[in-house]
Amino acid sequence: MTDGNPKAWDHTVDVLIIGSGAGAMTAGITAHDRGAKALLIEKSDRYGGSSAMSGGGLWIPNNHLMKQAEIADSPSDAWDYLSSVTDGAVSEERLRAYIDTAPEMLKYLSNETHLAMETLPEYADYYPRAPGSKPGGRALDPKNFDARKLGDDFLAMRDQNPQMLIMGRIFMTIFEARTMLTQGPGWIRLMLKLSLRYILDIPWRFRSKRDRNLAMGNALIGMLRLSMLDRGIPLWLETGAHELLVENGRVIGALVEQKGRTLCVRAEKGVILAAGGFEGNQEMRSKFLPSPTSAEWTCANPNNTGDAIQMGLALGASIDMMEEAWWGPVTVVPGEPHARMLVIEKSLPGGVMVNQNGERFVNEASTYTDVVNAMYANDKPESPCIPAYLVFDATYRSKYPCGPMLPGSNQPDWALPKAFRQGYLKKSDSLTGLAGQIGVDPAGLAGTVAKMNEYARSGKDPDFLRGETDFDRYYGDANVKPNPCLAPIEKPPFYAIEAFPGELGTKGGLKTDSRARVLREDGNEIPGLYAIGNCSASVMGPTYPGAGATLGPATTFGYIAARDAVPV
Ligand SMILES: Cc1cc2nc3c(=O)[nH]c(=O)nc-3n(C[C@H](O)[C@H](O)[C@H](O)COP(=O)(O)OP(=O)(O)OC[C@H]3O[C@@H](n4cnc5c(N)ncnc54)[C@H](O)[C@@H]3O)c2cc1C
């Protein structure tokens, strides 16, 4: 920590925002619109962070788009739901700040910026049995956004995680992804439409292989970035903060490293930390997350290395929930820089997740966070769960995509890359043979599959209740009866891929109050310092209430922090 005045400031702004994800951009826009001079800095040579790589969904209870779609919600339903699922882990003040401000933030961005979202009326809250839950509407999907509006600036946007793209290239919205991956009504026509839209976009193809019809996280970041460009809000790339500067106990700026030189940036009204979690930092993972853990298991931006948390700690900030992440089972694909989360695959009928005894340990169709919590909770020497295995049969393989593989009907096994055929995808004509390949107890696997086949016929899973809630069924195959999440695993060959306890980002970090101010151990705030997004301990506690429950808070607390720093 530097306590003193750097002799000369290289640059002075009102609000310095460290990071360039959706929360950082929201903070920058809000501060600017309140008359402040804002600056965003980004450590890497690409802006957008995990926000750009993501689904771009925002979970906003009681939002105005629900009202337009005539889906009822209220602050009291939102309170019932959030207070139930967070189960005392988060203060009432912070939860209320989220419930009260998130709809206002959304309305503000919808009215004043290029942000355009759509409600997902069937995307249920992740805990449908909790009081105040909704069968849909709180999760919002970014509309498509034309990258041409950004000009060359688009090329500096971080790429979408390939798991969110068709064939690693073509954009689809969250709604379209569900239709295609679960083979919902019209999926073939939709697939053709999106593929042709990409292929026939010939002038743009000369410019970039990237699809310009952005969706998901790239669309969200594109809309916010264009809104920054309209306002002339600067964003410095390749500029990483490494130390906060303090004067008389107040944070007044930061030392930043820009292409080999150190600059002193003064922030008259506040510094907003928005530098993501520590998912890319193996040392911090090993220290704080449950064991085992690996930076290879993250789907997120590898540049998120806990810098903001370290900078806060250096000033005596308090940290919380460091053992938590936005968990989900992931597959690590040879040759790919990021893991892929098995969001849909785990719920589709004809698959089952087993431990190394060949036994199930969870409702595979439950939230991704719950699947990983069960993985860690059940990982015992006598029943190892890490890795677990997603096992499926030829029918599943032929119908559905899985990890990087298209459905077998589009991409038969012989057309898979060699690395997939020789190691990544295990395959055998018998369950016993498959068990031998993955080192799983053959009798255990055979017993589990026999039970799953019985459950598929009855439509009831008495062990883990798979397919019983709206959320489970959201990623089931509606054509499969009686339970869209259960089908027999009976047609050889049989397949398996490994599943690891990965995440979309960590969610423990600097403790903040309802105004996003960073707190010390004694509960007092550090004047001038704010933290939002995954460098702050999440307002969602250890749970994942619905799709968009990480970006909803990042943008909302970005808005809150900027308003607090720049009162009018
Ligand atoms: C595949 C995938 C799908 C997802 N889908 C969704 C979804 O649909 N909805 C949802 O709510 N969440 C989703 N998430 C999670 C969500 O993307 C993240 O939780 C969220 O983006 C975190 O926002 P953030 O602002 O904390 O971090 P980021 O968006 O990662 O931004 C942090 C930025 O700070 C930069 N940085 C790091 N250190 C420094 C430093 N020292 N100086 C300057 N800059 C620094 C990083 O390079 C990065 O660009 C998804 C994530 C992934 C990977």
mmCIF file of C-alpha atoms and ligand atoms in Angstrom, residues 17-24 41-59 126 140 142 158 160-164 174 216-217 220-221 236 239-242 256 273-277 279 298-308 311 326 338-341 343 368 503-506 532-536 544 546-555, ligand 1:
data_model
loop_
_atom_site.group_PDB
_atom_site.id
_atom_site.type_symbol
_atom_site.label_atom_id
_atom_site.label_comp_id
_atom_site.label_asym_id
_atom_site.label_seq_id
_atom_site.Cartn_x
_atom_site.Cartn_y
_atom_site.Cartn_z
ATOM 1 C CA ILE A 17 -13.038 1.633 -12.997
ATOM 2 C CA ILE A 18 -10.710 -1.351 -12.955
ATOM 3 C CA GLY A 19 -11.978 -3.969 -15.406
ATOM 4 C CA SER A 20 -14.089 -3.940 -18.564
ATOM 5 C CA GLY A 21 -16.900 -6.470 -18.041
ATOM 6 C CA ALA A 22 -20.601 -5.630 -18.097
ATOM 7 C CA GLY A 23 -20.556 -4.310 -14.513
ATOM 8 C CA ALA A 24 -17.572 -2.062 -15.217
ATOM 9 C CA ILE A 41 -8.828 0.170 -17.616
ATOM 10 C CA GLU A 42 -8.387 -3.406 -18.791
ATOM 11 C CA LYS A 43 -5.316 -5.534 -18.114
ATOM 12 C CA SER A 44 -5.490 -7.662 -21.251
ATOM 13 C CA ASP A 45 -5.525 -6.615 -24.902
ATOM 14 C CA ARG A 46 -9.249 -7.481 -25.177
ATOM 15 C CA TYR A 47 -12.165 -5.874 -23.398
ATOM 16 C CA GLY A 48 -15.275 -7.558 -22.060
ATOM 17 C CA GLY A 49 -13.824 -10.214 -19.728
ATOM 18 C CA SER A 50 -15.971 -13.227 -18.868
ATOM 19 C CA SER A 51 -19.002 -11.012 -19.469
ATOM 20 C CA ALA A 52 -18.207 -11.051 -23.192
ATOM 21 C CA MET A 53 -17.648 -14.818 -23.164
ATOM 22 C CA SER A 54 -20.880 -15.504 -21.316
ATOM 23 C CA GLY A 55 -24.527 -16.172 -22.121
ATOM 24 C CA GLY A 56 -25.124 -12.485 -21.378
ATOM 25 C CA GLY A 57 -28.255 -13.347 -19.428
ATOM 26 C CA LEU A 58 -29.398 -10.990 -16.661
ATOM 27 C CA TRP A 59 -31.575 -12.244 -13.811
ATOM 28 C CA TYR A 126 -33.420 -22.465 -10.564
ATOM 29 C CA LEU A 140 -33.376 -11.868 -19.740
ATOM 30 C CA PRO A 142 -29.690 -9.947 -25.013
ATOM 31 C CA ARG A 158 -13.029 -10.788 -26.125
ATOM 32 C CA GLN A 160 -17.476 -15.602 -26.953
ATOM 33 C CA ASN A 161 -16.685 -18.894 -25.203
ATOM 34 C CA PRO A 162 -17.007 -21.381 -28.113
ATOM 35 C CA GLN A 163 -19.457 -23.486 -26.133
ATOM 36 C CA MET A 164 -22.032 -20.761 -26.759
ATOM 37 C CA ILE A 174 -30.122 -18.103 -25.275
ATOM 38 C CA MET A 216 -25.323 -13.601 -25.684
ATOM 39 C CA GLY A 217 -22.325 -12.046 -23.883
ATOM 40 C CA LEU A 220 -24.412 -7.491 -24.153
ATOM 41 C CA ILE A 221 -20.884 -6.118 -24.213
ATOM 42 C CA TRP A 236 -7.476 1.753 -21.899
ATOM 43 C CA THR A 239 -3.453 -1.403 -18.581
ATOM 44 C CA GLY A 240 -3.506 -3.409 -15.353
ATOM 45 C CA ALA A 241 -3.959 -1.939 -11.904
ATOM 46 C CA HIS A 242 -1.657 -3.353 -9.267
ATOM 47 C CA VAL A 256 -1.327 0.977 -13.197
ATOM 48 C CA LEU A 273 -12.924 -2.556 -8.602
ATOM 49 C CA ALA A 274 -14.517 -4.695 -11.320
ATOM 50 C CA ALA A 275 -11.615 -6.986 -12.167
ATOM 51 C CA GLY A 276 -13.363 -10.359 -11.915
ATOM 52 C CA GLY A 277 -12.658 -13.289 -9.614
ATOM 53 C CA GLU A 279 -10.477 -18.314 -11.379
ATOM 54 C CA THR A 298 -12.708 -22.708 -15.504
ATOM 55 C CA CYS A 299 -14.865 -21.600 -18.443
ATOM 56 C CA ALA A 300 -14.032 -17.974 -17.670
ATOM 57 C CA ASN A 301 -11.516 -15.321 -18.682
ATOM 58 C CA PRO A 302 -8.039 -16.559 -17.686
ATOM 59 C CA ASN A 303 -6.912 -12.986 -16.941
ATOM 60 C CA ASN A 304 -9.114 -12.897 -13.870
ATOM 61 C CA THR A 305 -6.387 -13.627 -11.347
ATOM 62 C CA GLY A 306 -7.720 -12.088 -8.162
ATOM 63 C CA ASP A 307 -5.805 -8.802 -8.540
ATOM 64 C CA ALA A 308 -8.617 -6.650 -7.165
ATOM 65 C CA MET A 311 -5.347 -4.908 -3.799
ATOM 66 C CA TRP A 326 -20.460 -20.112 -9.929
ATOM 67 C CA HIS A 338 -11.289 -22.837 -21.782
ATOM 68 C CA ALA A 339 -13.357 -25.596 -20.233
ATOM 69 C CA ARG A 340 -16.957 -26.051 -21.403
ATOM 70 C CA MET A 341 -19.775 -26.306 -18.939
ATOM 71 C CA VAL A 343 -25.246 -27.101 -18.918
ATOM 72 C CA TYR A 368 -25.029 -26.529 -12.203
ATOM 73 C CA GLU A 503 -17.088 -22.867 -12.786
ATOM 74 C CA LEU A 504 -18.073 -19.754 -14.698
ATOM 75 C CA GLY A 505 -16.007 -17.674 -12.289
ATOM 76 C CA THR A 506 -15.341 -17.506 -8.564
ATOM 77 C CA ILE A 532 -18.621 -5.138 -7.918
ATOM 78 C CA GLY A 533 -18.928 -8.392 -9.854
ATOM 79 C CA ASN A 534 -16.815 -11.395 -8.997
ATOM 80 C CA CYS A 535 -14.127 -9.523 -7.063
ATOM 81 C CA SER A 536 -16.806 -8.829 -4.452
ATOM 82 C CA TYR A 544 -27.400 -19.598 -8.094
ATOM 83 C CA GLY A 546 -31.553 -18.144 -11.838
ATOM 84 C CA ALA A 547 -30.010 -17.651 -15.262
ATOM 85 C CA GLY A 548 -28.205 -14.315 -15.209
ATOM 86 C CA ALA A 549 -27.718 -14.240 -11.438
ATOM 87 C CA THR A 550 -24.080 -13.224 -11.793
ATOM 88 C CA LEU A 551 -24.353 -10.488 -14.443
ATOM 89 C CA GLY A 552 -27.582 -9.114 -12.930
ATOM 90 C CA PRO A 553 -25.744 -8.202 -9.697
ATOM 91 C CA ALA A 554 -22.540 -7.107 -11.512
ATOM 92 C CA THR A 555 -24.474 -4.541 -13.563
HETATM 93 C C1 LIG B 1 -19.293 -19.540 -20.768
HETATM 94 C C2 LIG B 1 -19.871 -18.637 -19.725
HETATM 95 C C3 LIG B 1 -21.253 -18.385 -19.720
HETATM 96 C C4 LIG B 1 -21.803 -17.552 -18.742
HETATM 97 N N1 LIG B 1 -23.120 -17.195 -18.828
HETATM 98 C C5 LIG B 1 -23.635 -16.308 -17.945
HETATM 99 C C6 LIG B 1 -24.962 -15.787 -18.105
HETATM 100 O O1 LIG B 1 -25.658 -16.037 -19.083
HETATM 101 N N2 LIG B 1 -25.430 -14.948 -17.136
HETATM 102 C C7 LIG B 1 -24.686 -14.593 -16.055
HETATM 103 O O2 LIG B 1 -25.177 -13.870 -15.196
HETATM 104 N N3 LIG B 1 -23.402 -15.012 -15.933
HETATM 105 C C8 LIG B 1 -22.861 -15.832 -16.847
HETATM 106 N N4 LIG B 1 -21.557 -16.213 -16.741
HETATM 107 C C9 LIG B 1 -20.752 -15.685 -15.627
HETATM 108 C C10 LIG B 1 -20.385 -14.226 -15.879
HETATM 109 O O3 LIG B 1 -19.880 -14.097 -17.179
HETATM 110 C C11 LIG B 1 -19.351 -13.720 -14.891
HETATM 111 O O4 LIG B 1 -19.725 -14.061 -13.582
HETATM 112 C C12 LIG B 1 -19.255 -12.203 -15.007
HETATM 113 O O5 LIG B 1 -18.922 -11.852 -16.330
HETATM 114 C C13 LIG B 1 -18.221 -11.636 -14.066
HETATM 115 O O6 LIG B 1 -18.164 -10.255 -14.297
HETATM 116 P P1 LIG B 1 -16.960 -9.413 -13.723
HETATM 117 O O7 LIG B 1 -17.205 -8.007 -14.119
HETATM 118 O O8 LIG B 1 -16.765 -9.731 -12.308
HETATM 119 O O9 LIG B 1 -15.697 -10.002 -14.484
HETATM 120 P P2 LIG B 1 -15.277 -9.949 -16.083
HETATM 121 O O10 LIG B 1 -16.487 -9.785 -16.901
HETATM 122 O O11 LIG B 1 -14.444 -11.138 -16.274
HETATM 123 O O12 LIG B 1 -14.449 -8.635 -16.140
HETATM 124 C C14 LIG B 1 -13.249 -8.500 -15.410
HETATM 125 C C15 LIG B 1 -12.200 -7.845 -16.307
HETATM 126 O O13 LIG B 1 -11.161 -7.313 -15.490
HETATM 127 C C16 LIG B 1 -9.921 -7.530 -16.139
HETATM 128 N N5 LIG B 1 -8.836 -7.452 -15.143
HETATM 129 C C17 LIG B 1 -8.396 -8.422 -14.300
HETATM 130 N N6 LIG B 1 -7.411 -7.944 -13.515
HETATM 131 C C18 LIG B 1 -7.241 -6.646 -13.865
HETATM 132 C C19 LIG B 1 -6.359 -5.624 -13.413
HETATM 133 N N7 LIG B 1 -5.450 -5.838 -12.455
HETATM 134 N N8 LIG B 1 -6.418 -4.401 -14.015
HETATM 135 C C20 LIG B 1 -7.331 -4.166 -15.011
HETATM 136 N N9 LIG B 1 -8.169 -5.109 -15.476
HETATM 137 C C21 LIG B 1 -8.142 -6.334 -14.894
HETATM 138 C C22 LIG B 1 -10.084 -8.884 -16.766
HETATM 139 O O14 LIG B 1 -9.154 -9.095 -17.807
HETATM 140 C C23 LIG B 1 -11.532 -8.810 -17.263
HETATM 141 O O15 LIG B 1 -11.596 -8.319 -18.578
HETATM 142 C C24 LIG B 1 -20.968 -16.999 -17.725
HETATM 143 C C25 LIG B 1 -19.595 -17.236 -17.752
HETATM 144 C C26 LIG B 1 -19.041 -18.019 -18.744
HETATM 145 C C27 LIG B 1 -17.558 -18.205 -18.761
#
